[in-house]
Amino acid sequence: MAKILCVEDEEEIRDDIVEELMDAGHEVLAASNGLEGLQAVTDFRPDLIISDCLMPKMTGPEFFQALRRDYPDLAEVPFVFLSAHADKSHVEEGMALGANVYLTKPVDYDKLLMVVNSLLDHGTRAASEG
Amino acid sequence: MSDRNPPAVTARPAYWTVSRKLAAIVVCCVGLGLSGMIAGQTYWESQDLYAHALRSYSNLTKLLASQVSAGVRWQRPEVIERNYAGLRNDPEAGLSSLMAFDAEGGVLNAYQSEAAEGVDLRQAHDAATGVMGRDVVFSQRTADHFVLVVPVEVDAPESLGGRRIRVGALAVAWSLAELKQHIWDGLLRQLGLGGAALILIIVVCIDFLKRVFSHPLEALTTATERLAYGDTSAEVPGTQRRDELGGLARAVEVFKRNVRIIEKLTADQQEHAARLSQALEKEREYNALQSEFVAMASHEFRTPLAIIDGTAQRIERRMHQMSPEDLHERVQKIRNAVQRMLALIESTLSASRLDAGKIELEIGACDLSEVVADVCKRQQELSPLHKIVLRQAELPKEIAADAKKLEQVFTNLLSNAVKYAPESPRIDVRVASEAGQAVVSVCDRGLGIPEDELPRLFERYFRARTSTGIAGTGIGLNLVKRFVELHGGTIEVESAEGAGSTFTVRLPIALPCETSAVESAGRRGLGLQADPAPDGGVAKIAQEA
């Protein structure tokens, strides 16, 4: 079981993802934009973050940059972009920022879970090895 | 002068201007003339003296001839004395001394003065003895004298055989100093007469040159220079002249006309280039907006798809644990997402149909109040966190309009109000009748639109700065405006950044019986007016979610 922060402005999508992750046994905190996500990380200390890109107030990339800048202790926390921007340029942009994975909507939940578990496993292994 | 064409060559004004050069030429010519005059004067003076000498000599020979024929012994010193004194005293001859030689070359007279020193006696001897021809005159120059040595012959009388006999020779000498003085006096006399005339000639010549060449040339040069530096207002002087300067001036005039033409062409070209680059900039901007639209459109399609797919996946996984209510809610979610997609497809297609000019209004009896109320109700269901407040004044029950298009118009305005006011739930929708027009306004208290972007708000693909982070394609408001205009209506926006926006749509009220008229008016984008049917003036609040 891991702590996952899910940042998504579309309520209908957010609810499903949260449900899906909780069904997989994770503890999930939902935020509806980057700013809320940034406020959440202080107390929640997630093991993994899933974030949309296009959101009001603070976009996903802005959230990612603020997170990496202001929370050095969360530097190793895997970060997944999940966005309806599916252009190659958007994917490259997201990856260039330093995200671990860029998934496009609509997403297959099996794939999402696989990515999440893989990233969490890797993190755990890295932690135990370290 | 314009600095557009910097001078290719810059030169300080030369000291030797053309007029100065011409003046110098005049002075040189006059100087040469003067020298020539001096030389000529000298020559003529000397010729004059020579002529006198020869005349004196001729007189002497005549005298001698008469003396010889009269039996006078001319060789006697007193005779020579007398004869030569007459010759020597001739003031015109200016002789300073004479020497006489007898036929043997012996010196006869006592007038051997300083002039005789240095005289070549061998020549005198040759002349006297007849070795030389009778016409040969020796000229000699001693230290301070000019000497002519001439043979003296007389025609002997018949008594003495009647032939010419050489009786000796004469050396006629002029003092060089006297000679010079004599010539110099003559020159001064000449110069005194001619000098004033010469100065006058110089002045007149220079003045003439100035007026005829120098000044026109200077004026032409100034005009040409001004022209070269881009001042086409310069008048070209001297185009009426018939000489080379006139030709030059006419050529400069042509040059001036060409410069004007070039200036105009250049200005036109610059304007054209500016227009072109403006158009190019606009095109570039439009392309950027268009590619932004493509990205956003893709995003907008994927979002409801993600909702449908996500919900479907959830149903598939939990099908057996779901309550009927839960299932119903999820199915409803799917259906809403489908509606959202349909609306998106509809607006995208409408935009492209509008571009192709294929959109026509389907005018029918339309209850505008009902259309607005339906739209509000639907939007309220989609956005439960917002509070849509509808106020309606009475309108004619039915007006002539395309209900589907108007529905699209108000759905768009209302969904925008919700989308761009995420933090301010209250949205006011007002329906009223003003001056024969139906007025529908949608007012939110959301992000607002920056003032400088208001004029571009209804452009295709344009999205205001304040929309950052909010999904949208930028075609909605453009479509709204065009649909409203197809109905002969207008749309206005009032907005302040951070304070929200109010969109006001005004539509002409036309009764359904005037449908055909409205239809054609609608196509032309003109409005028709009719009195609203008075069916009560009750304002009602349709939604208080």
XYZ file of C-alpha atoms in Angstrom:
675
model
C 0.000 0.000 0.000
C 1.283 3.402 -0.983
C 0.216 6.995 -0.653
C -0.768 8.483 -3.997
C -1.664 12.074 -4.766
C -4.041 12.466 -7.706
C -4.274 15.974 -9.209
C -7.054 16.314 -11.792
C -9.518 19.105 -12.558
C -12.160 16.975 -14.314
C -14.206 15.631 -11.439
C -15.649 12.707 -13.458
C -12.200 11.468 -14.339
C -10.691 12.177 -10.933
C -13.370 10.199 -9.119
C -12.784 7.134 -11.274
C -9.031 7.227 -10.887
C -9.271 7.670 -7.145
C -11.691 4.757 -6.974
C -9.475 2.586 -9.115
C -6.376 3.287 -7.039
C -8.192 2.771 -3.785
C -9.503 -0.546 -5.062
C -5.882 -1.476 -5.724
C -5.210 -0.880 -2.056
C -3.598 2.530 -2.088
C -4.247 5.528 0.056
C -5.299 8.311 -2.305
C -5.622 12.043 -1.868
C -7.335 14.013 -4.624
C -6.639 17.615 -5.613
C -8.405 19.570 -8.350
C -5.461 21.644 -9.558
C -1.730 22.168 -9.139
C -2.107 24.694 -6.370
C -4.213 22.334 -4.295
C -1.749 19.564 -5.039
C 1.106 21.702 -3.792
C -0.772 22.504 -0.605
C -1.509 18.788 -0.118
C 2.032 17.413 -0.340
C 3.221 19.042 2.891
C 1.010 16.921 5.115
C 0.302 13.973 2.870
C 3.902 13.099 1.843
C 2.886 10.977 -1.194
C 4.874 8.013 -2.505
C 3.724 8.807 -6.042
C 1.986 11.656 -7.811
C -0.383 11.449 -10.769
C -1.194 14.805 -12.315
C -3.187 16.195 -15.203
C -1.495 18.876 -17.321
C -4.126 21.427 -18.315
C -5.706 22.740 -15.131
C -6.820 26.173 -13.979
C -4.827 28.161 -11.374
C -1.737 25.980 -11.704
C -1.045 23.625 -14.591
C 0.558 20.199 -14.210
C 3.985 21.284 -15.495
C 3.922 24.311 -13.171
C 2.982 22.060 -10.290
C 5.805 19.684 -11.151
C 8.377 22.486 -11.303
C 7.197 24.042 -8.050
C 7.301 20.642 -6.389
C 10.846 19.894 -7.517
C 11.960 23.395 -6.559
C 10.297 23.763 -3.179
C 10.323 20.172 -1.897
C 13.806 18.726 -2.329
C 12.893 15.966 0.129
C 10.242 14.783 -2.375
C 12.705 14.783 -5.254
C 12.632 10.991 -5.531
C 8.851 10.724 -5.541
C 7.792 9.317 -8.937
C 5.677 11.686 -10.974
C 3.186 10.636 -13.659
C 1.534 13.028 -16.078
C -1.924 11.863 -17.178
C -3.177 14.274 -19.815
C -5.585 14.606 -22.733
C -2.781 16.452 -24.513
C -1.578 13.533 -26.570
C 0.655 15.313 -29.066
C 4.193 14.072 -29.378
C 5.357 17.574 -28.498
C 3.359 17.582 -25.261
C 4.670 14.165 -24.271
C 8.243 15.217 -24.987
C 7.731 18.447 -23.071
C 6.418 16.566 -20.033
C 9.255 14.068 -20.134
C 11.829 16.803 -20.652
C 10.642 18.424 -17.448
C 11.658 15.255 -15.647
C 8.428 13.326 -15.154
C 8.830 9.554 -14.860
C 5.939 8.643 -17.132
C 3.559 10.546 -19.437
C 0.221 8.770 -19.984
C -2.443 10.027 -22.354
C -6.201 10.036 -21.865
C -8.266 7.932 -22.241
C -6.094 5.588 -20.206
C -6.490 1.911 -19.677
C -6.715 1.443 -15.906
C -4.776 -1.835 -16.054
C -1.976 0.049 -17.710
C -2.220 2.842 -15.171
C -1.999 0.377 -12.293
C 0.904 -1.379 -13.939
C 2.807 1.887 -14.286
C 1.975 2.898 -10.723
C 3.089 -0.442 -9.303
C 6.217 -0.503 -11.387
C 7.208 2.984 -10.229
C 6.405 2.144 -6.605
C 8.378 -1.119 -6.814
C 11.350 0.648 -8.259
C 11.171 3.273 -5.530
C 10.956 0.653 -2.803
C 13.816 -1.292 -4.290
C 15.898 1.822 -4.619
C 15.082 2.699 -1.014
C 15.959 -0.773 0.286
C 19.099 -0.893 -1.783
C 20.050 2.581 -0.559
C 18.384 67.282 -46.837
C 17.558 63.721 -46.220
C 20.076 61.436 -44.640
C 18.512 58.611 -46.540
C 21.174 58.880 -49.266
C 24.441 59.759 -47.633
C 26.854 61.428 -50.041
C 29.142 58.945 -51.709
C 31.880 61.522 -51.906
C 32.361 64.391 -49.556
C 34.798 67.113 -50.510
C 35.652 70.417 -48.998
C 34.962 73.297 -51.386
C 38.088 73.593 -53.511
C 40.011 76.856 -53.638
C 40.329 76.489 -57.371
C 36.666 76.787 -58.276
C 35.710 76.903 -61.905
C 35.267 80.675 -61.773
C 38.705 81.129 -60.248
C 40.181 78.876 -62.889
C 38.446 80.883 -65.611
C 39.724 84.110 -64.053
C 43.228 82.644 -63.964
C 42.938 81.686 -67.613
C 41.855 85.245 -68.458
C 44.767 86.684 -66.502
C 47.195 84.290 -68.176
C 45.810 85.141 -71.615
C 46.101 88.837 -70.900
C 49.617 88.265 -69.548
C 50.561 86.382 -72.676
C 49.061 89.152 -74.763
C 51.055 91.668 -72.820
C 54.258 89.695 -73.306
C 53.488 89.423 -76.984
C 52.888 93.131 -77.102
C 56.209 93.797 -75.397
C 58.011 91.461 -77.767
C 56.215 92.983 -80.734
C 56.951 96.469 -79.535
C 60.596 95.592 -79.080
C 60.738 94.057 -82.500
C 59.015 96.971 -84.162
C 61.164 99.463 -82.332
C 64.318 97.692 -83.435
C 62.965 97.398 -86.966
C 62.259 101.072 -86.806
C 65.788 101.892 -85.743
C 67.197 99.590 -88.363
C 65.072 101.259 -90.999
C 66.335 104.645 -89.896
C 69.868 103.413 -90.016
C 69.385 102.109 -93.493
C 67.751 105.323 -94.611
C 70.609 107.322 -93.188
C 73.027 105.051 -94.901
C 71.102 105.378 -98.143
C 71.126 109.148 -97.823
C 74.833 108.993 -97.172
C 75.499 106.857 -100.214
C 73.450 109.241 -102.320
C 75.457 112.156 -100.901
C 78.669 110.304 -101.540
C 77.573 109.499 -105.075
C 76.893 113.162 -105.776
C 80.203 114.165 -104.194
C 82.004 111.517 -106.219
C 80.398 112.677 -109.466
C 81.148 116.318 -108.560
C 84.784 115.416 -108.022
C 84.710 116.103 -104.337
C 87.303 114.060 -102.535
C 85.064 112.355 -100.124
C 87.904 110.625 -98.340
C 89.148 113.877 -96.932
C 88.632 113.966 -93.261
C 86.702 117.202 -93.193
C 84.284 115.848 -95.843
C 83.782 112.666 -93.923
C 83.417 114.725 -90.834
C 80.739 116.821 -92.390
C 78.932 113.950 -94.036
C 78.864 111.780 -90.960
C 78.003 114.557 -88.646
C 74.808 115.028 -90.624
C 74.099 111.358 -90.352
C 74.972 111.088 -86.731
C 72.879 114.039 -85.774
C 69.742 112.563 -87.210
C 67.770 112.371 -83.985
C 65.466 109.653 -85.254
C 68.360 107.351 -86.000
C 69.606 107.585 -82.446
C 73.111 106.642 -83.519
C 75.757 106.939 -80.959
C 78.784 106.649 -83.243
C 79.983 105.945 -86.699
C 83.150 104.545 -88.192
C 84.131 104.903 -91.792
C 86.431 102.615 -93.648
C 88.056 103.299 -96.996
C 88.015 100.831 -99.834
C 91.139 99.206 -98.462
C 89.487 98.692 -95.090
C 91.485 101.412 -93.428
C 89.779 103.436 -90.735
C 89.004 106.858 -92.094
C 87.200 108.937 -89.571
C 88.194 110.288 -86.272
C 84.951 109.204 -84.653
C 86.467 106.295 -83.050
C 84.859 106.449 -79.762
C 84.147 103.916 -77.116
C 81.711 102.408 -79.591
C 84.508 101.301 -81.805
C 85.987 99.117 -79.159
C 85.310 95.533 -79.828
C 84.090 96.051 -83.388
C 85.216 93.203 -85.540
C 87.522 95.012 -87.969
C 87.859 91.955 -90.161
C 84.147 92.194 -91.013
C 84.557 95.935 -91.616
C 87.496 95.203 -93.886
C 85.495 92.544 -95.762
C 82.631 94.931 -96.197
C 84.841 97.785 -97.314
C 86.952 95.828 -99.777
C 83.998 94.239 -101.476
C 84.755 90.683 -100.452
C 81.193 90.501 -99.299
C 78.218 91.183 -101.535
C 76.853 94.667 -101.638
C 73.734 93.775 -99.716
C 75.426 91.969 -96.894
C 75.082 93.746 -93.622
C 77.040 92.533 -90.656
C 75.490 93.004 -87.319
C 77.669 92.904 -84.293
C 77.200 93.268 -80.621
C 79.985 94.643 -78.553
C 80.077 95.037 -74.816
C 77.782 98.039 -74.794
C 76.901 98.675 -78.397
C 74.903 97.223 -81.188
C 76.827 97.649 -84.430
C 75.822 97.287 -88.060
C 78.579 97.104 -90.608
C 77.410 97.963 -94.125
C 79.332 98.315 -97.387
C 79.147 101.714 -99.095
C 78.871 101.751 -102.908
C 78.264 104.578 -105.262
C 77.387 104.703 -108.921
C 80.442 106.261 -110.515
C 79.732 109.018 -113.159
C 80.069 108.237 -116.829
C 83.357 110.082 -116.685
C 84.658 107.565 -114.268
C 83.385 104.570 -116.167
C 79.747 104.626 -115.031
C 79.818 101.552 -112.764
C 79.215 101.024 -109.165
C 82.228 101.211 -107.042
C 82.743 100.184 -103.497
C 84.083 103.177 -101.774
C 84.389 101.698 -98.319
C 82.227 100.651 -95.421
C 80.468 102.140 -92.483
C 80.133 100.782 -88.956
C 77.009 102.307 -87.458
C 76.763 101.857 -83.709
C 73.994 102.354 -81.211
C 74.560 102.468 -77.542
C 72.798 99.456 -76.034
C 71.778 101.501 -73.018
C 70.279 104.133 -75.251
C 68.653 101.506 -77.377
C 67.053 99.916 -74.351
C 65.958 103.267 -73.063
C 64.510 104.045 -76.431
C 62.563 100.763 -76.591
C 61.522 101.036 -72.976
C 60.185 104.530 -73.523
C 58.189 103.248 -76.439
C 56.867 100.382 -74.348
C 55.888 102.592 -71.459
C 54.095 104.812 -73.877
C 52.262 101.814 -75.270
C 51.542 100.402 -71.849
C 50.333 103.715 -70.615
C 47.833 103.739 -73.415
C 46.947 100.070 -73.347
C 47.197 99.295 -69.604
C 43.893 100.831 -68.629
C 42.242 99.165 -71.575
C 43.779 95.858 -70.530
C 42.535 96.111 -66.950
C 39.132 97.031 -68.270
C 39.216 94.033 -70.587
C 40.220 91.743 -67.703
C 37.433 93.052 -65.463
C 34.861 92.846 -68.217
C 36.016 89.376 -69.207
C 35.918 88.056 -65.647
C 32.528 89.622 -65.042
C 31.262 88.136 -68.278
C 32.636 84.712 -67.395
C 31.059 84.935 -63.972
C 27.665 85.866 -65.263
C 27.643 83.538 -68.196
C 29.349 80.458 -66.767
C 30.333 80.683 -63.160
C 27.096 81.726 -61.510
C 24.812 79.435 -63.509
C 27.273 76.603 -62.906
C 27.283 77.282 -59.164
C 23.478 77.382 -59.057
C 23.285 74.180 -61.066
C 25.842 72.511 -58.803
C 23.885 73.517 -55.692
C 20.634 72.213 -57.174
C 22.288 68.962 -58.236
C 23.842 68.458 -54.816
C 20.500 69.051 -53.078
C 18.950 66.583 -55.473
C 21.675 64.026 -54.842
C 20.934 64.225 -51.121
C 17.258 63.599 -51.769
C 15.816 67.121 -51.808
C 13.551 66.979 -54.828
C 12.090 70.412 -54.129
C 15.260 71.978 -55.545
C 14.583 74.140 -58.625
C 16.981 73.348 -61.469
C 18.163 76.663 -62.976
C 19.100 77.291 -66.586
C 16.955 74.722 -68.356
C 16.104 77.417 -70.958
C 19.743 77.940 -71.945
C 20.702 76.714 -75.360
C 24.354 75.907 -74.605
C 25.968 72.918 -72.865
C 24.987 74.252 -69.442
C 21.381 74.256 -70.599
C 21.788 70.660 -71.752
C 23.248 69.746 -68.398
C 20.419 71.523 -66.564
C 17.818 69.715 -68.636
C 19.531 66.397 -67.878
C 19.484 67.273 -64.165
C 15.796 68.139 -64.480
C 15.166 64.680 -65.946
C 17.248 63.231 -63.137
C 15.077 65.129 -60.659
C 11.917 63.717 -62.191
C 13.427 60.227 -62.030
C 14.373 60.739 -58.400
C 10.788 61.746 -57.666
C 9.526 58.651 -59.437
C 12.026 56.502 -57.557
C 11.025 58.150 -54.290
C 7.403 57.418 -54.969
C 8.202 53.858 -56.034
C 10.323 53.373 -52.938
C 7.571 54.740 -50.715
C 5.031 52.498 -52.430
C 7.364 49.572 -52.077
C 7.956 50.266 -48.413
C 4.256 50.579 -47.823
C 3.696 47.382 -49.740
C 6.416 45.614 -47.762
C 4.923 46.890 -44.520
C 1.482 45.676 -45.549
C 2.965 42.367 -46.611
C 4.858 41.848 -43.397
C 1.760 42.840 -41.475
C -0.261 40.287 -43.394
C 2.485 37.739 -42.887
C 2.546 38.457 -39.175
C -1.211 38.048 -39.043
C -0.977 34.826 -40.997
C 1.723 33.536 -38.673
C -0.369 34.474 -35.684
C -3.385 32.784 -37.227
C -1.350 29.642 -37.942
C -0.094 29.591 -34.377
C -3.638 29.993 -33.140
C -4.762 27.274 -35.496
C -2.182 24.783 -34.318
C -3.103 25.696 -30.764
C -6.696 24.970 -31.780
C -5.763 21.548 -33.159
C -4.000 20.665 -29.919
C -6.868 21.980 -27.832
C -9.514 20.299 -29.999
C -7.733 16.994 -29.583
C -7.627 17.612 -25.850
C -11.296 18.520 -25.802
C -12.285 15.332 -27.625
C -10.118 13.142 -25.477
C -11.523 14.463 -22.215
C -15.135 13.208 -22.626
C -13.697 10.048 -24.180
C -11.605 9.594 -21.064
C -14.722 10.046 -18.937
C -16.655 7.505 -21.014
C -13.810 5.037 -21.110
C -12.921 5.477 -17.435
C -16.521 5.099 -16.321
C -17.010 2.095 -18.570
C -13.880 0.456 -17.140
C -15.121 1.086 -13.625
C -18.533 -0.404 -14.433
C -16.894 -3.420 -16.013
C -14.787 -4.053 -12.913
C -17.488 -3.521 -10.294
C -20.562 -4.465 -12.249
C -21.642 -7.057 -9.740
C -21.083 -4.980 -6.635
C -22.851 -1.878 -7.928
C -26.233 -0.748 -6.732
C -28.728 0.147 -9.479
C -28.508 3.809 -8.375
C -24.737 3.802 -8.630
C -24.944 2.178 -12.053
C -27.532 4.694 -13.173
C -25.341 7.559 -12.023
C -22.367 6.181 -13.930
C -24.379 5.613 -17.068
C -25.641 9.177 -16.756
C -22.004 10.305 -16.543
C -21.307 8.501 -19.771
C -24.319 10.100 -21.434
C -23.296 13.574 -20.272
C -19.851 13.011 -21.695
C -21.431 11.911 -24.964
C -23.491 15.126 -24.995
C -20.362 17.102 -24.377
C -18.688 15.414 -27.308
C -21.675 15.950 -29.544
C -21.706 19.643 -28.702
C -18.024 19.797 -29.500
C -18.519 17.993 -32.797
C -21.421 20.287 -33.595
C -19.493 23.472 -32.950
C -16.417 22.264 -34.829
C -18.522 21.252 -37.802
C -20.474 24.499 -37.670
C -17.258 26.427 -37.769
C -16.054 24.582 -40.830
C -19.484 24.840 -42.482
C -19.482 28.567 -41.817
C -16.072 28.793 -43.414
C -17.354 26.934 -46.448
C -20.389 29.258 -46.524
C -22.681 26.265 -46.184
C -24.602 27.366 -43.130
C -28.101 28.629 -43.542
C -30.587 29.420 -40.860
C -33.553 27.169 -40.493
C -35.987 29.837 -39.483
C -39.046 28.671 -37.682
C -41.272 29.603 -34.798
C -38.928 29.830 -31.843
C -39.819 30.472 -28.243
C -36.692 32.322 -27.197
C -37.623 32.320 -23.499
C -37.966 28.578 -23.568
C -34.732 28.084 -25.422
C -32.843 30.169 -22.856
C -34.589 28.447 -19.956
C -33.738 24.993 -21.346
C -30.140 25.923 -21.821
C -29.938 27.268 -18.269
C -31.528 24.109 -16.897
C -29.153 21.834 -18.736
C -26.118 23.849 -17.737
C -27.303 23.868 -14.125
C -27.435 20.056 -14.172
C -23.930 19.910 -15.601
C -22.557 22.456 -13.135
C -24.213 21.820 -9.780
C -21.673 24.003 -7.972
C -22.798 27.085 -9.885
C -25.968 29.016 -9.338
C -27.581 30.144 -12.560
C -30.141 32.870 -11.946
C -32.519 33.525 -14.827
C -34.692 36.607 -15.063
C -37.088 36.833 -17.949
C -39.294 39.664 -19.092
C -42.084 38.724 -21.422
C -41.270 38.198 -25.053
C -43.526 37.199 -27.905
C -44.334 33.555 -27.486
C -42.777 32.766 -30.769
C -40.342 34.686 -32.878
C -38.868 33.827 -36.221
C -35.446 32.336 -35.586
C -33.367 29.198 -35.850
C -33.959 27.619 -32.454
C -31.075 25.137 -32.743
C -28.555 27.832 -33.577
C -29.763 30.068 -30.752
C -29.531 27.122 -28.407
C -25.930 26.683 -29.484
C -25.349 30.392 -28.913
C -26.647 30.431 -25.355
C -25.188 27.035 -24.433
C -21.826 28.399 -25.479
C -22.178 31.627 -23.510
C -23.396 29.846 -20.442
C -20.789 27.094 -20.484
C -18.156 29.795 -20.895
C -19.575 31.651 -17.895
C -19.289 28.466 -15.822
C -15.869 27.561 -17.181
C -14.278 30.963 -16.639
C -15.789 31.586 -13.216
C -14.656 28.513 -11.300
C -14.633 30.334 -7.977
C -17.701 32.559 -8.408
C -20.799 30.411 -8.520
C -23.389 33.040 -9.365
C -24.266 33.512 -13.003
C -27.039 35.877 -14.054
C -28.994 35.358 -17.218
C -31.423 38.084 -18.200
C -33.967 38.030 -21.017
C -35.630 41.310 -21.893
C -37.220 43.223 -24.700
C -35.743 46.582 -25.554
C -36.623 48.788 -28.507
C -38.109 45.956 -30.473
C -35.172 43.708 -29.816
C -34.879 40.638 -27.682
C -31.942 41.102 -25.334
C -30.278 38.165 -23.626
C -27.351 38.796 -21.337
C -25.132 36.336 -19.520
C -23.159 37.750 -16.636
C -20.492 35.994 -14.587
C -18.194 37.251 -11.861
C -15.231 35.204 -12.913
C -11.752 35.762 -14.348
C -12.757 38.427 -16.823
C -10.932 39.391 -19.990
C -7.965 41.782 -20.182
C -9.111 45.063 -21.704
C -6.535 44.997 -24.475
C -7.769 41.620 -25.651
C -11.454 42.521 -25.827
C -11.330 43.651 -29.486
C -9.945 40.271 -30.525
C -12.243 38.189 -28.377
C -14.578 37.124 -31.166
C -11.786 36.185 -33.560
C -11.599 32.553 -34.540
C -9.202 30.563 -32.301
C -8.436 33.572 -30.136
C -8.236 32.866 -26.415
C -7.653 35.494 -23.764
C -4.637 35.368 -21.453
C -6.920 34.718 -18.516
C -7.944 31.379 -20.051
C -4.548 29.815 -19.318
C -4.974 26.368 -17.862
C -8.619 26.196 -18.890
C -9.539 23.867 -21.715
C -11.105 25.427 -24.780
C -10.702 25.613 -28.528
C -11.250 29.299 -29.235
C -13.998 28.702 -31.770
C -17.039 29.066 -29.495
C -17.354 32.846 -29.283
C -16.562 33.243 -32.942
C -19.377 30.854 -33.747
C -21.696 32.656 -31.345
C -21.039 35.990 -32.998
C -21.567 34.618 -36.483
C -24.803 32.857 -35.571
C -26.111 36.006 -33.901
C -25.159 38.062 -36.927
C -26.868 35.568 -39.223
C -30.013 36.382 -37.279
C -29.387 40.082 -37.898
C -28.426 40.550 -34.289
C -25.430 41.849 -32.401
C -23.303 40.679 -29.515
C -21.368 42.847 -27.088
C -19.071 42.104 -24.227
C -18.264 44.100 -21.139
C -15.501 42.782 -18.987
C -12.901 43.645 -16.421
C -10.046 41.401 -15.429
C -10.871 39.734 -12.127
C -14.404 41.115 -12.063
C -16.153 38.936 -14.622
C -17.770 39.375 -18.010
C -21.193 40.187 -19.384
C -22.135 39.086 -22.880
C -25.213 40.751 -24.323
C -26.966 39.358 -27.380
C -29.561 41.496 -29.179
C -31.853 39.824 -31.688
C -34.483 41.462 -33.843
C -37.969 40.343 -32.900
C -39.753 39.108 -35.960
C -43.036 37.217 -35.802
C -43.213 33.785 -37.404
C -45.652 35.046 -40.065
C -42.794 37.139 -41.334
C -40.636 34.050 -41.531
C -39.820 34.296 -45.190
C -38.841 37.930 -44.802
C -36.700 37.163 -41.766
C -35.138 34.223 -43.473
C -33.890 36.373 -46.273
C -33.002 39.168 -43.862
C -31.189 36.664 -41.666
C -29.167 35.508 -44.596
C -28.214 39.043 -45.329
C -27.498 39.663 -41.688
C -30.285 42.256 -41.382
C -32.782 42.546 -38.604
C -36.532 42.983 -38.828
C -38.562 44.517 -36.150
C -42.044 43.727 -34.836
C -43.970 44.618 -31.748
C -43.796 42.011 -29.027
C -47.084 40.329 -28.196
C -48.245 41.599 -24.824
C -48.774 38.425 -22.896
C -47.961 39.623 -19.427
C -44.960 41.399 -17.927
C -44.027 38.952 -15.168
C -40.371 38.418 -14.478
C -39.731 34.925 -13.315
C -36.800 33.244 -11.690
C -36.316 29.986 -13.421
C -33.351 28.627 -11.598
C -32.241 29.009 -8.064
C -29.951 26.037 -7.774
